[in-house]
mmCIF file of C-alpha atoms and ligand atoms in Angstrom:
data_model
loop_
_atom_site.group_PDB
_atom_site.id
_atom_site.type_symbol
_atom_site.label_atom_id
_atom_site.label_comp_id
_atom_site.label_asym_id
_atom_site.label_seq_id
_atom_site.Cartn_x
_atom_site.Cartn_y
_atom_site.Cartn_z
ATOM 1 C CA MET H 1 -20.288 49.825 0.731
ATOM 2 C CA ASP H 2 -22.921 49.928 -1.991
ATOM 3 C CA LEU H 3 -25.333 52.547 -0.815
ATOM 4 C CA LYS H 4 -28.396 51.750 -2.930
ATOM 5 C CA LEU H 5 -28.043 48.000 -1.825
ATOM 6 C CA LEU H 6 -28.289 49.448 2.037
ATOM 7 C CA GLU H 7 -30.895 51.062 0.985
ATOM 8 C CA LYS H 8 -32.452 47.876 -0.809
ATOM 9 C CA ILE H 9 -32.091 45.553 2.324
ATOM 10 C CA LEU H 10 -33.543 48.235 5.070
ATOM 11 C CA ASN H 11 -36.901 48.480 2.298
ATOM 12 C CA SER H 12 -38.134 45.760 4.406
ATOM 13 C CA GLU H 13 -37.545 47.260 7.887
ATOM 14 C CA PRO H 14 -38.979 50.171 9.786
ATOM 15 C CA ARG H 15 -38.171 53.169 8.053
ATOM 16 C CA TYR H 16 -35.969 54.765 11.229
ATOM 17 C CA ARG H 17 -33.709 51.615 10.476
ATOM 18 C CA LEU H 18 -32.287 53.132 7.415
ATOM 19 C CA LYS H 19 -31.374 56.901 9.223
ATOM 20 C CA GLN H 20 -29.790 55.076 12.144
ATOM 21 C CA ALA H 21 -27.386 52.856 9.294
ATOM 22 C CA ARG H 22 -26.711 55.761 7.471
ATOM 23 C CA LYS H 23 -25.595 57.659 10.235
ATOM 24 C CA ALA H 24 -23.620 54.933 11.575
ATOM 25 C CA VAL H 25 -21.302 54.509 8.538
ATOM 26 C CA PHE H 26 -21.273 58.130 7.842
ATOM 27 C CA SER H 27 -21.158 60.214 11.077
ATOM 28 C CA ASP H 28 -20.073 57.574 13.212
ATOM 29 C CA LEU H 29 -17.779 56.246 10.732
ATOM 30 C CA ILE H 30 -17.690 52.330 12.173
ATOM 31 C CA ASP H 31 -15.853 50.072 9.942
ATOM 32 C CA SER H 32 -18.235 47.021 11.324
ATOM 33 C CA TRP H 33 -21.912 46.396 11.346
ATOM 34 C CA GLN H 34 -21.150 45.225 15.011
ATOM 35 C CA ASP H 35 -20.770 48.601 16.064
ATOM 36 C CA ALA H 36 -23.975 49.886 14.827
ATOM 37 C CA THR H 37 -25.256 48.702 18.732
ATOM 38 C CA ASN H 38 -28.447 50.332 17.911
ATOM 39 C CA LEU H 39 -29.710 48.072 15.453
ATOM 40 C CA PRO H 40 -30.592 44.597 16.122
ATOM 41 C CA LEU H 41 -27.989 41.629 15.724
ATOM 42 C CA ALA H 42 -29.668 39.573 13.513
ATOM 43 C CA LEU H 43 -29.730 42.251 11.317
ATOM 44 C CA ARG H 44 -25.834 43.537 11.908
ATOM 45 C CA GLU H 45 -25.051 39.988 11.039
ATOM 46 C CA LYS H 46 -26.781 40.357 7.614
ATOM 47 C CA LEU H 47 -25.327 43.641 6.814
ATOM 48 C CA ASP H 48 -21.909 42.780 7.766
ATOM 49 C CA GLY H 49 -22.297 39.645 4.625
ATOM 50 C CA LYS H 50 -23.853 41.748 2.314
ATOM 51 C CA VAL H 51 -22.687 45.606 2.774
ATOM 52 C CA PRO H 52 -19.500 44.674 4.567
ATOM 53 C CA LEU H 53 -17.958 48.039 5.376
ATOM 54 C CA PHE H 54 -14.496 47.116 5.616
ATOM 55 C CA ILE H 55 -11.603 49.188 3.508
ATOM 56 C CA ASP H 56 -8.468 47.681 2.368
ATOM 57 C CA GLY H 57 -6.099 49.839 2.395
ATOM 58 C CA GLU H 58 -2.783 51.295 4.160
ATOM 59 C CA ILE H 59 -1.748 54.593 5.769
ATOM 60 C CA TYR H 60 1.543 56.522 5.165
ATOM 61 C CA ALA H 61 1.946 59.734 6.932
ATOM 62 C CA SER H 62 4.980 61.874 6.407
ATOM 63 C CA LYS H 63 7.331 63.133 9.194
ATOM 64 C CA ASP H 64 5.782 66.083 10.117
ATOM 65 C CA GLY H 65 2.535 63.755 10.238
ATOM 66 C CA LYS H 66 0.265 66.740 8.699
ATOM 67 C CA THR H 67 -0.042 64.368 5.100
ATOM 68 C CA VAL H 68 -1.320 61.028 5.563
ATOM 69 C CA LYS H 69 -2.036 59.036 2.115
ATOM 70 C CA ALA H 70 -4.157 56.287 1.953
ATOM 71 C CA VAL H 71 -3.106 53.486 -0.742
ATOM 72 C CA ILE H 72 -6.942 51.670 -0.791
ATOM 73 C CA LYS H 73 -6.735 48.359 -2.605
ATOM 74 C CA LEU H 74 -9.766 47.536 -4.707
ATOM 75 C CA LYS H 75 -12.038 44.413 -5.230
ATOM 76 C CA ASP H 76 -10.001 43.653 -8.466
ATOM 77 C CA GLY H 77 -6.637 43.830 -6.684
ATOM 78 C CA LEU H 78 -6.387 47.570 -8.773
ATOM 79 C CA LYS H 79 -4.762 50.836 -6.471
ATOM 80 C CA ILE H 80 -5.928 54.355 -5.891
ATOM 81 C CA GLU H 81 -4.663 56.675 -3.716
ATOM 82 C CA ALA H 82 -6.365 59.347 -1.692
ATOM 83 C CA VAL H 83 -4.405 61.950 0.778
ATOM 84 C CA LEU H 84 -5.484 63.816 4.054
ATOM 85 C CA MET H 85 -4.033 67.120 4.663
ATOM 86 C CA ARG H 86 -4.032 68.858 8.028
ATOM 87 C CA HIS H 87 -3.632 72.071 7.770
ATOM 88 C CA ALA H 88 -3.719 74.837 10.663
ATOM 89 C CA ARG H 89 -6.554 75.857 12.642
ATOM 90 C CA GLY H 90 -8.230 72.384 12.360
ATOM 91 C CA ARG H 91 -8.704 72.331 8.948
ATOM 92 C CA ASN H 92 -8.626 69.146 7.159
ATOM 93 C CA SER H 93 -8.746 68.507 3.754
ATOM 94 C CA VAL H 94 -8.843 65.320 1.555
ATOM 95 C CA CYS H 95 -8.011 64.746 -2.087
ATOM 96 C CA LEU H 96 -9.831 62.186 -4.037
ATOM 97 C CA SER H 97 -9.229 60.305 -6.918
ATOM 98 C CA SER H 98 -11.889 59.658 -9.871
ATOM 99 C CA GLN H 99 -10.150 57.028 -11.530
ATOM 100 C CA VAL H 100 -7.307 54.406 -11.789
ATOM 101 C CA GLY H 101 -4.853 55.710 -13.418
ATOM 102 C CA CYS H 102 -5.865 58.620 -16.156
ATOM 103 C CA PRO H 103 -6.471 58.833 -19.805
ATOM 104 C CA LEU H 104 -4.783 62.083 -20.860
ATOM 105 C CA GLY H 105 -1.317 61.712 -20.261
ATOM 106 C CA CYS H 106 0.092 65.337 -19.189
ATOM 107 C CA GLY H 107 4.122 64.672 -19.582
ATOM 108 C CA PHE H 108 4.267 66.289 -15.886
ATOM 109 C CA CYS H 109 2.232 63.980 -14.348
ATOM 110 C CA ALA H 110 2.848 60.678 -12.277
ATOM 111 C CA THR H 111 -0.659 59.574 -12.570
ATOM 112 C CA GLY H 112 -0.523 59.742 -16.506
ATOM 113 C CA ALA H 113 2.591 58.527 -16.909
ATOM 114 C CA ALA H 114 1.136 54.998 -15.151
ATOM 115 C CA GLY H 115 -1.577 54.678 -18.117
ATOM 116 C CA PHE H 116 -5.556 54.182 -17.323
ATOM 117 C CA LYS H 117 -7.381 51.252 -16.277
ATOM 118 C CA ARG H 118 -10.727 52.332 -15.313
ATOM 119 C CA ASN H 119 -13.529 54.547 -14.201
ATOM 120 C CA LEU H 120 -13.933 54.263 -10.126
ATOM 121 C CA THR H 121 -17.675 53.446 -8.961
ATOM 122 C CA VAL H 122 -19.581 55.527 -6.578
ATOM 123 C CA ASP H 123 -18.686 53.683 -3.838
ATOM 124 C CA GLU H 124 -14.953 53.231 -4.666
ATOM 125 C CA ILE H 125 -14.730 57.578 -4.554
ATOM 126 C CA THR H 126 -16.966 57.663 -1.352
ATOM 127 C CA GLY H 127 -15.037 55.018 0.217
ATOM 128 C CA GLN H 128 -11.438 57.296 0.180
ATOM 129 C CA TYR H 129 -13.883 59.681 2.203
ATOM 130 C CA LEU H 130 -14.607 57.316 4.652
ATOM 131 C CA PHE H 131 -11.427 55.824 5.428
ATOM 132 C CA LEU H 132 -9.610 58.684 5.847
ATOM 133 C CA ALA H 133 -12.751 60.180 8.055
ATOM 134 C CA ARG H 134 -12.367 56.871 9.932
ATOM 135 C CA TYR H 135 -8.379 57.343 10.244
ATOM 136 C CA LEU H 136 -8.654 60.906 11.346
ATOM 137 C CA LYS H 137 -11.493 59.898 13.806
ATOM 138 C CA ASN H 138 -9.542 57.020 15.503
ATOM 139 C CA SER H 139 -6.195 58.131 15.326
ATOM 140 C CA ILE H 140 -6.021 62.221 15.324
ATOM 141 C CA LYS H 141 -8.516 62.574 18.617
ATOM 142 C CA GLU H 142 -8.345 66.439 19.241
ATOM 143 C CA GLU H 143 -9.536 67.482 15.380
ATOM 144 C CA ASN H 144 -11.608 65.169 13.997
ATOM 145 C CA LYS H 145 -13.612 66.245 10.783
ATOM 146 C CA ILE H 146 -12.608 66.603 7.386
ATOM 147 C CA THR H 147 -13.919 70.173 6.441
ATOM 148 C CA ASN H 148 -12.683 70.404 3.026
ATOM 149 C CA VAL H 149 -12.987 67.628 0.020
ATOM 150 C CA VAL H 150 -11.098 68.285 -3.277
ATOM 151 C CA TYR H 151 -10.991 66.049 -6.647
ATOM 152 C CA MET H 152 -7.503 66.140 -7.353
ATOM 153 C CA GLY H 153 -6.266 62.874 -7.056
ATOM 154 C CA MET H 154 -5.658 60.391 -9.471
ATOM 155 C CA GLY H 155 -7.325 60.793 -12.815
ATOM 156 C CA GLU H 156 -9.829 63.214 -14.659
ATOM 157 C CA PRO H 157 -12.829 63.695 -12.964
ATOM 158 C CA PHE H 158 -15.220 64.729 -15.989
ATOM 159 C CA LEU H 159 -14.415 61.551 -17.378
ATOM 160 C CA ASN H 160 -16.042 59.882 -14.979
ATOM 161 C CA TYR H 161 -19.220 62.723 -14.629
ATOM 162 C CA GLU H 162 -21.904 60.667 -13.188
ATOM 163 C CA ASN H 163 -20.317 58.712 -10.887
ATOM 164 C CA VAL H 164 -18.202 61.621 -9.620
ATOM 165 C CA MET H 165 -21.266 64.066 -9.305
ATOM 166 C CA SER H 166 -23.178 61.116 -7.336
ATOM 167 C CA SER H 167 -20.280 61.443 -5.078
ATOM 168 C CA VAL H 168 -20.464 64.854 -4.705
ATOM 169 C CA ARG H 169 -24.239 64.398 -3.699
ATOM 170 C CA ILE H 170 -23.500 62.214 -1.070
ATOM 171 C CA LEU H 171 -20.915 64.529 0.542
ATOM 172 C CA ASN H 172 -23.219 67.264 0.283
ATOM 173 C CA ASP H 173 -26.405 65.385 1.093
ATOM 174 C CA LYS H 174 -27.554 66.525 5.057
ATOM 175 C CA GLY H 175 -28.520 62.784 5.988
ATOM 176 C CA LEU H 176 -25.232 61.361 4.485
ATOM 177 C CA ILE H 177 -21.781 63.324 4.793
ATOM 178 C CA GLY H 178 -23.171 66.784 5.366
ATOM 179 C CA LEU H 179 -20.239 68.677 3.925
ATOM 180 C CA GLY H 180 -21.233 72.276 2.609
ATOM 181 C CA ALA H 181 -20.768 72.507 -1.880
ATOM 182 C CA ARG H 182 -18.898 75.479 -0.894
ATOM 183 C CA HIS H 183 -15.921 73.079 0.798
ATOM 184 C CA ILE H 184 -15.911 70.968 -2.042
ATOM 185 C CA SER H 185 -13.920 71.272 -5.300
ATOM 186 C CA ILE H 186 -13.691 69.597 -8.415
ATOM 187 C CA SER H 187 -10.669 70.116 -10.269
ATOM 188 C CA THR H 188 -10.327 69.568 -14.434
ATOM 189 C CA ALA H 189 -7.739 69.151 -17.059
ATOM 190 C CA GLY H 190 -10.103 71.331 -19.245
ATOM 191 C CA ILE H 191 -13.154 68.962 -20.386
ATOM 192 C CA VAL H 192 -15.445 71.496 -21.871
ATOM 193 C CA ASP H 193 -18.494 69.126 -22.036
ATOM 194 C CA GLY H 194 -17.971 68.418 -18.058
ATOM 195 C CA ILE H 195 -17.945 71.923 -17.489
ATOM 196 C CA LYS H 196 -21.007 72.690 -19.202
ATOM 197 C CA LYS H 197 -22.316 70.268 -17.280
ATOM 198 C CA LEU H 198 -21.653 71.236 -14.004
ATOM 199 C CA ALA H 199 -23.044 74.781 -14.953
ATOM 200 C CA ASN H 200 -26.031 72.964 -14.991
ATOM 201 C CA GLU H 201 -25.887 71.371 -11.688
ATOM 202 C CA ASN H 202 -27.440 73.818 -9.342
ATOM 203 C CA LEU H 203 -24.515 72.925 -6.840
ATOM 204 C CA GLN H 204 -22.620 75.739 -5.177
ATOM 205 C CA ILE H 205 -19.177 73.476 -5.561
ATOM 206 C CA ASN H 206 -15.825 74.849 -6.619
ATOM 207 C CA LEU H 207 -14.204 74.671 -10.106
ATOM 208 C CA ALA H 208 -10.594 74.499 -10.927
ATOM 209 C CA VAL H 209 -8.981 74.326 -14.129
ATOM 210 C CA SER H 210 -5.243 73.103 -14.552
ATOM 211 C CA LEU H 211 -4.451 75.536 -17.412
ATOM 212 C CA HIS H 212 -0.299 75.641 -16.992
ATOM 213 C CA ALA H 213 0.385 77.549 -19.723
ATOM 214 C CA PRO H 214 -1.212 80.547 -21.739
ATOM 215 C CA ASP H 215 -0.948 79.405 -25.328
ATOM 216 C CA ASP H 216 -1.598 76.700 -27.144
ATOM 217 C CA LYS H 217 1.485 75.306 -28.576
ATOM 218 C CA LEU H 218 3.001 75.002 -25.334
ATOM 219 C CA ARG H 219 -0.424 73.917 -23.747
ATOM 220 C CA SER H 220 -0.491 70.819 -25.965
ATOM 221 C CA SER H 221 3.135 69.891 -25.580
ATOM 222 C CA LEU H 222 2.240 69.584 -21.625
ATOM 223 C CA MET H 223 -1.225 68.582 -21.858
ATOM 224 C CA PRO H 224 -2.365 66.486 -25.024
ATOM 225 C CA ILE H 225 -5.882 67.169 -24.067
ATOM 226 C CA ASN H 226 -5.795 70.797 -25.591
ATOM 227 C CA LYS H 227 -5.429 69.379 -28.960
ATOM 228 C CA LYS H 228 -9.314 68.534 -28.597
ATOM 229 C CA TYR H 229 -10.522 71.280 -25.971
ATOM 230 C CA SER H 230 -8.050 74.310 -27.079
ATOM 231 C CA ILE H 231 -7.499 76.998 -24.558
ATOM 232 C CA LYS H 232 -9.995 79.537 -25.966
ATOM 233 C CA ARG H 233 -12.681 76.767 -25.696
ATOM 234 C CA VAL H 234 -12.090 75.602 -22.309
ATOM 235 C CA LEU H 235 -12.286 79.767 -21.306
ATOM 236 C CA SER H 236 -15.474 80.303 -23.368
ATOM 237 C CA ALA H 237 -17.169 77.354 -21.432
ATOM 238 C CA VAL H 238 -15.456 78.535 -17.819
ATOM 239 C CA ASP H 239 -17.100 82.205 -19.199
ATOM 240 C CA ARG H 240 -20.529 80.604 -19.657
ATOM 241 C CA TYR H 241 -20.288 78.663 -16.351
ATOM 242 C CA ILE H 242 -19.287 82.083 -14.636
ATOM 243 C CA GLU H 243 -22.317 83.214 -16.170
ATOM 244 C CA LYS H 244 -24.382 81.367 -15.042
ATOM 245 C CA THR H 245 -23.302 80.190 -11.487
ATOM 246 C CA GLY H 246 -22.163 83.713 -10.510
ATOM 247 C CA ARG H 247 -18.890 81.262 -9.156
ATOM 248 C CA ARG H 248 -15.256 82.207 -8.901
ATOM 249 C CA VAL H 249 -13.218 79.891 -11.086
ATOM 250 C CA MET H 250 -9.633 78.895 -10.226
ATOM 251 C CA PHE H 251 -7.125 78.718 -12.231
ATOM 252 C CA GLU H 252 -4.079 75.949 -11.469
ATOM 253 C CA TYR H 253 -0.861 76.813 -12.856
ATOM 254 C CA LEU H 254 2.010 74.759 -12.164
ATOM 255 C CA MET H 255 5.898 76.613 -11.991
ATOM 256 C CA ILE H 256 7.800 74.327 -13.975
ATOM 257 C CA LYS H 257 11.288 75.425 -14.323
ATOM 258 C CA GLY H 258 12.364 76.643 -17.457
ATOM 259 C CA ILE H 259 9.192 75.521 -19.222
ATOM 260 C CA ASN H 260 6.104 78.287 -18.402
ATOM 261 C CA ASP H 261 7.458 80.632 -15.875
ATOM 262 C CA SER H 262 9.279 83.031 -18.168
ATOM 263 C CA PRO H 263 8.089 86.912 -17.342
ATOM 264 C CA ALA H 264 6.850 87.028 -21.078
ATOM 265 C CA LEU H 265 4.220 84.222 -20.564
ATOM 266 C CA ALA H 266 3.327 85.591 -16.806
ATOM 267 C CA LYS H 267 2.452 89.061 -19.354
ATOM 268 C CA LYS H 268 0.631 86.669 -21.625
ATOM 269 C CA LEU H 269 -1.217 84.605 -18.910
ATOM 270 C CA ALA H 270 -2.413 88.390 -17.493
ATOM 271 C CA SER H 271 -3.636 88.921 -20.616
ATOM 272 C CA LEU H 272 -5.975 86.114 -20.440
ATOM 273 C CA MET H 273 -6.843 86.183 -16.828
ATOM 274 C CA LYS H 274 -7.547 89.597 -16.105
ATOM 275 C CA ARG H 275 -11.419 89.341 -15.706
ATOM 276 C CA PRO H 276 -13.814 89.260 -13.168
ATOM 277 C CA LEU H 277 -14.002 86.191 -10.780
ATOM 278 C CA TYR H 278 -10.826 84.824 -12.636
ATOM 279 C CA LEU H 279 -8.105 83.504 -9.833
ATOM 280 C CA ILE H 280 -5.122 81.957 -10.918
ATOM 281 C CA ASN H 281 -3.136 79.821 -8.382
ATOM 282 C CA LEU H 282 0.544 79.110 -8.581
ATOM 283 C CA ILE H 283 1.497 75.782 -7.801
ATOM 284 C CA PRO H 284 5.031 74.776 -6.875
ATOM 285 C CA TYR H 285 5.696 71.771 -9.334
ATOM 286 C CA ASN H 286 6.957 69.062 -7.223
ATOM 287 C CA PRO H 287 9.980 67.377 -9.530
ATOM 288 C CA THR H 288 9.691 64.109 -11.455
ATOM 289 C CA ASP H 289 13.046 62.743 -14.017
ATOM 290 C CA LYS H 290 11.465 64.961 -16.675
ATOM 291 C CA PHE H 291 11.310 68.582 -15.254
ATOM 292 C CA LYS H 292 12.234 70.635 -12.427
ATOM 293 C CA PRO H 293 10.166 73.457 -9.994
ATOM 294 C CA SER H 294 10.736 76.685 -10.713
ATOM 295 C CA THR H 295 13.151 78.728 -8.465
ATOM 296 C CA PRO H 296 11.399 80.769 -5.699
ATOM 297 C CA GLU H 297 13.063 83.693 -7.321
ATOM 298 C CA ALA H 298 11.351 83.157 -10.508
ATOM 299 C CA ILE H 299 7.883 82.386 -8.894
ATOM 300 C CA LYS H 300 8.316 85.763 -7.188
ATOM 301 C CA ILE H 301 8.864 87.682 -10.553
ATOM 302 C CA PHE H 302 6.140 85.391 -12.455
ATOM 303 C CA LYS H 303 3.593 86.669 -9.573
ATOM 304 C CA SER H 304 4.783 89.965 -9.137
ATOM 305 C CA ILE H 305 3.909 90.557 -13.261
ATOM 306 C CA LEU H 306 0.564 89.150 -12.572
ATOM 307 C CA GLU H 307 -0.756 91.127 -10.040
ATOM 308 C CA LYS H 308 0.995 94.749 -11.542
ATOM 309 C CA GLU H 309 -1.239 93.730 -14.988
ATOM 310 C CA GLY H 310 -3.994 93.042 -12.922
ATOM 311 C CA ALA H 311 -4.763 89.829 -12.611
ATOM 312 C CA ALA H 312 -5.783 87.686 -9.058
ATOM 313 C CA VAL H 313 -3.056 85.416 -8.272
ATOM 314 C CA THR H 314 -2.690 83.180 -5.079
ATOM 315 C CA GLN H 315 0.355 80.946 -4.270
ATOM 316 C CA ARG H 316 -0.249 77.514 -3.008
ATOM 317 C CA HIS H 317 2.107 75.633 -0.814
ATOM 318 C CA SER H 318 2.754 71.866 -1.399
ATOM 319 C CA PHE H 319 2.428 68.885 1.013
ATOM 320 C CA GLY H 320 3.464 65.463 1.618
ATOM 321 C CA GLN H 321 6.189 65.336 -0.697
ATOM 322 C CA ASP H 322 7.915 62.724 1.358
ATOM 323 C CA ILE H 323 5.491 60.165 1.365
ATOM 324 C CA ASN H 324 5.018 60.668 -2.570
ATOM 325 C CA ALA H 325 1.324 62.082 -1.680
ATOM 326 C CA ALA H 326 1.385 65.685 -3.422
ATOM 327 C CA CYS H 327 -0.304 66.921 -6.699
ATOM 328 C CA GLY H 328 0.641 64.887 -9.244
ATOM 329 C CA GLN H 329 2.574 62.034 -7.481
ATOM 330 C CA LEU H 330 -0.208 59.515 -7.179
ATOM 331 C CA ALA H 331 0.586 56.342 -9.496
ATOM 332 C CA GLY H 332 -0.905 53.927 -7.037
ATOM 333 C CA LYS H 333 2.076 51.759 -6.557
HETATM 334 N N1 SAH S 401 -7.058 65.552 -13.926
HETATM 335 C C1 SAH S 401 -7.658 66.567 -12.978
HETATM 336 C C2 SAH S 401 -7.723 66.707 -11.804
HETATM 337 C C3 SAH S 401 -6.383 65.706 -10.801
HETATM 338 S S1 SAH S 401 -4.762 66.418 -10.700
HETATM 339 C C4 SAH S 401 -6.150 67.588 -13.713
HETATM 340 O O1 SAH S 401 -5.408 68.006 -14.163
HETATM 341 O O2 SAH S 401 -6.696 68.758 -13.098
HETATM 342 C C5 SAH S 401 -4.594 67.586 -9.728
HETATM 343 C C6 SAH S 401 -3.611 68.338 -10.002
HETATM 344 O O3 SAH S 401 -2.589 68.096 -9.787
HETATM 345 C C7 SAH S 401 -3.808 69.307 -11.644
HETATM 346 O O4 SAH S 401 -3.430 70.444 -11.744
HETATM 347 C C8 SAH S 401 -2.095 68.764 -11.954
HETATM 348 O O5 SAH S 401 -1.511 69.732 -13.069
HETATM 349 C C9 SAH S 401 -1.286 68.382 -10.752
HETATM 350 N N2 SAH S 401 -0.063 68.593 -10.680
HETATM 351 C C10 SAH S 401 0.553 67.094 -11.681
HETATM 352 N N3 SAH S 401 1.682 66.473 -11.788
HETATM 353 C C11 SAH S 401 1.908 67.807 -10.776
HETATM 354 C C12 SAH S 401 3.156 67.774 -10.371
HETATM 355 N N4 SAH S 401 4.406 66.903 -10.608
HETATM 356 N N5 SAH S 401 3.258 68.680 -9.564
HETATM 357 C C13 SAH S 401 2.400 69.367 -9.077
HETATM 358 N N6 SAH S 401 1.238 69.473 -9.400
HETATM 359 C C14 SAH S 401 1.116 68.447 -10.458
HETATM 360 FE FE1 SF4 S 402 -4.255 63.226 -15.667
HETATM 361 FE FE2 SF4 S 402 -4.786 65.784 -14.756
HETATM 362 FE FE3 SF4 S 402 -2.558 64.311 -14.349
HETATM 363 FE FE4 SF4 S 402 -3.307 65.540 -16.842
HETATM 364 S S1 SF4 S 402 -2.527 66.030 -14.730
HETATM 365 S S2 SF4 S 402 -2.443 63.184 -16.414
HETATM 366 S S3 SF4 S 402 -5.193 65.486 -16.550
HETATM 367 S S4 SF4 S 402 -4.455 63.892 -13.443
#
């Protein structure tokens, strides 16, 4: 739905109409204006014609029901994916895409392998949220709130900076979705300009940086963007971000068998990461035809070295592999 157009149309109506309409869309999660029964019929019809709420998507749920993937068809026929993960204790997180495909072409990532088509609009980004929030509300009644949003789907958020930030503001706005900034996270492959800009936004959202290797040679071979933004440049932008915001930064580190999981690399990583407010997140690699995941044993050793060296580290669990909904598996196919 085009939020700007909605505001324009309702400009000629009494002011409370906009508030009612926003509540209907973002809290009541209606998918047709006909359901906004507090609006006059003529207005509902007008809105259905001009700012339709229908989102063309399909749902795929994993066998255990904990992961739900939405494949959404955009107006130009391109497809994107978003994922809902139902954790314990009523925590529901949603993973949003920021682009159709990704131009950065990391060798280990299905999105990167699929190439790049275009940036998503603000409405296409918030539309993913709405689609999954509606699903959650209508299908899983007992726990119907999305509690966290991560920008870790298809694409590089900082290459679509303005639209991503506008969507963050819609998520965060109390009159719209009203999700706390601390419950929103953006992951970047290390776009230094984006990290610098985010530091000046005065927003308490979380920043994650995909590191995956502690030296430039290895990192460049996995992530071509490292040739432009070296580890040193990325970390110095992170340091300025921390100085400015006082916020913790998470470094994502995929565990890929025989590539970046040796004890020597763990030591190297620890020496880079042993800093206040740096947190390493070890992520099990979801297999592709090129790479395999590290063994649980290798991950255990890697983690224990980091801990022994004094770096802060956590481990992530994987969701939704059986429906190709896990990180790095979203290809919009
Ligand atoms: N472009 C941004 C955000 C989207 S990618 C970024 O790269 O940070 C989201 C996360 O999925 C990244 O940390 C990425 O490295 C990870 N990822 C990519 N391929 C993966 C795979 N096969 N298994 C597990 N995680 C993967
Ligand atoms: Fe793009 Fe992130 Fe995938 Fe790299 S890992 S290709 S930056 S989506």
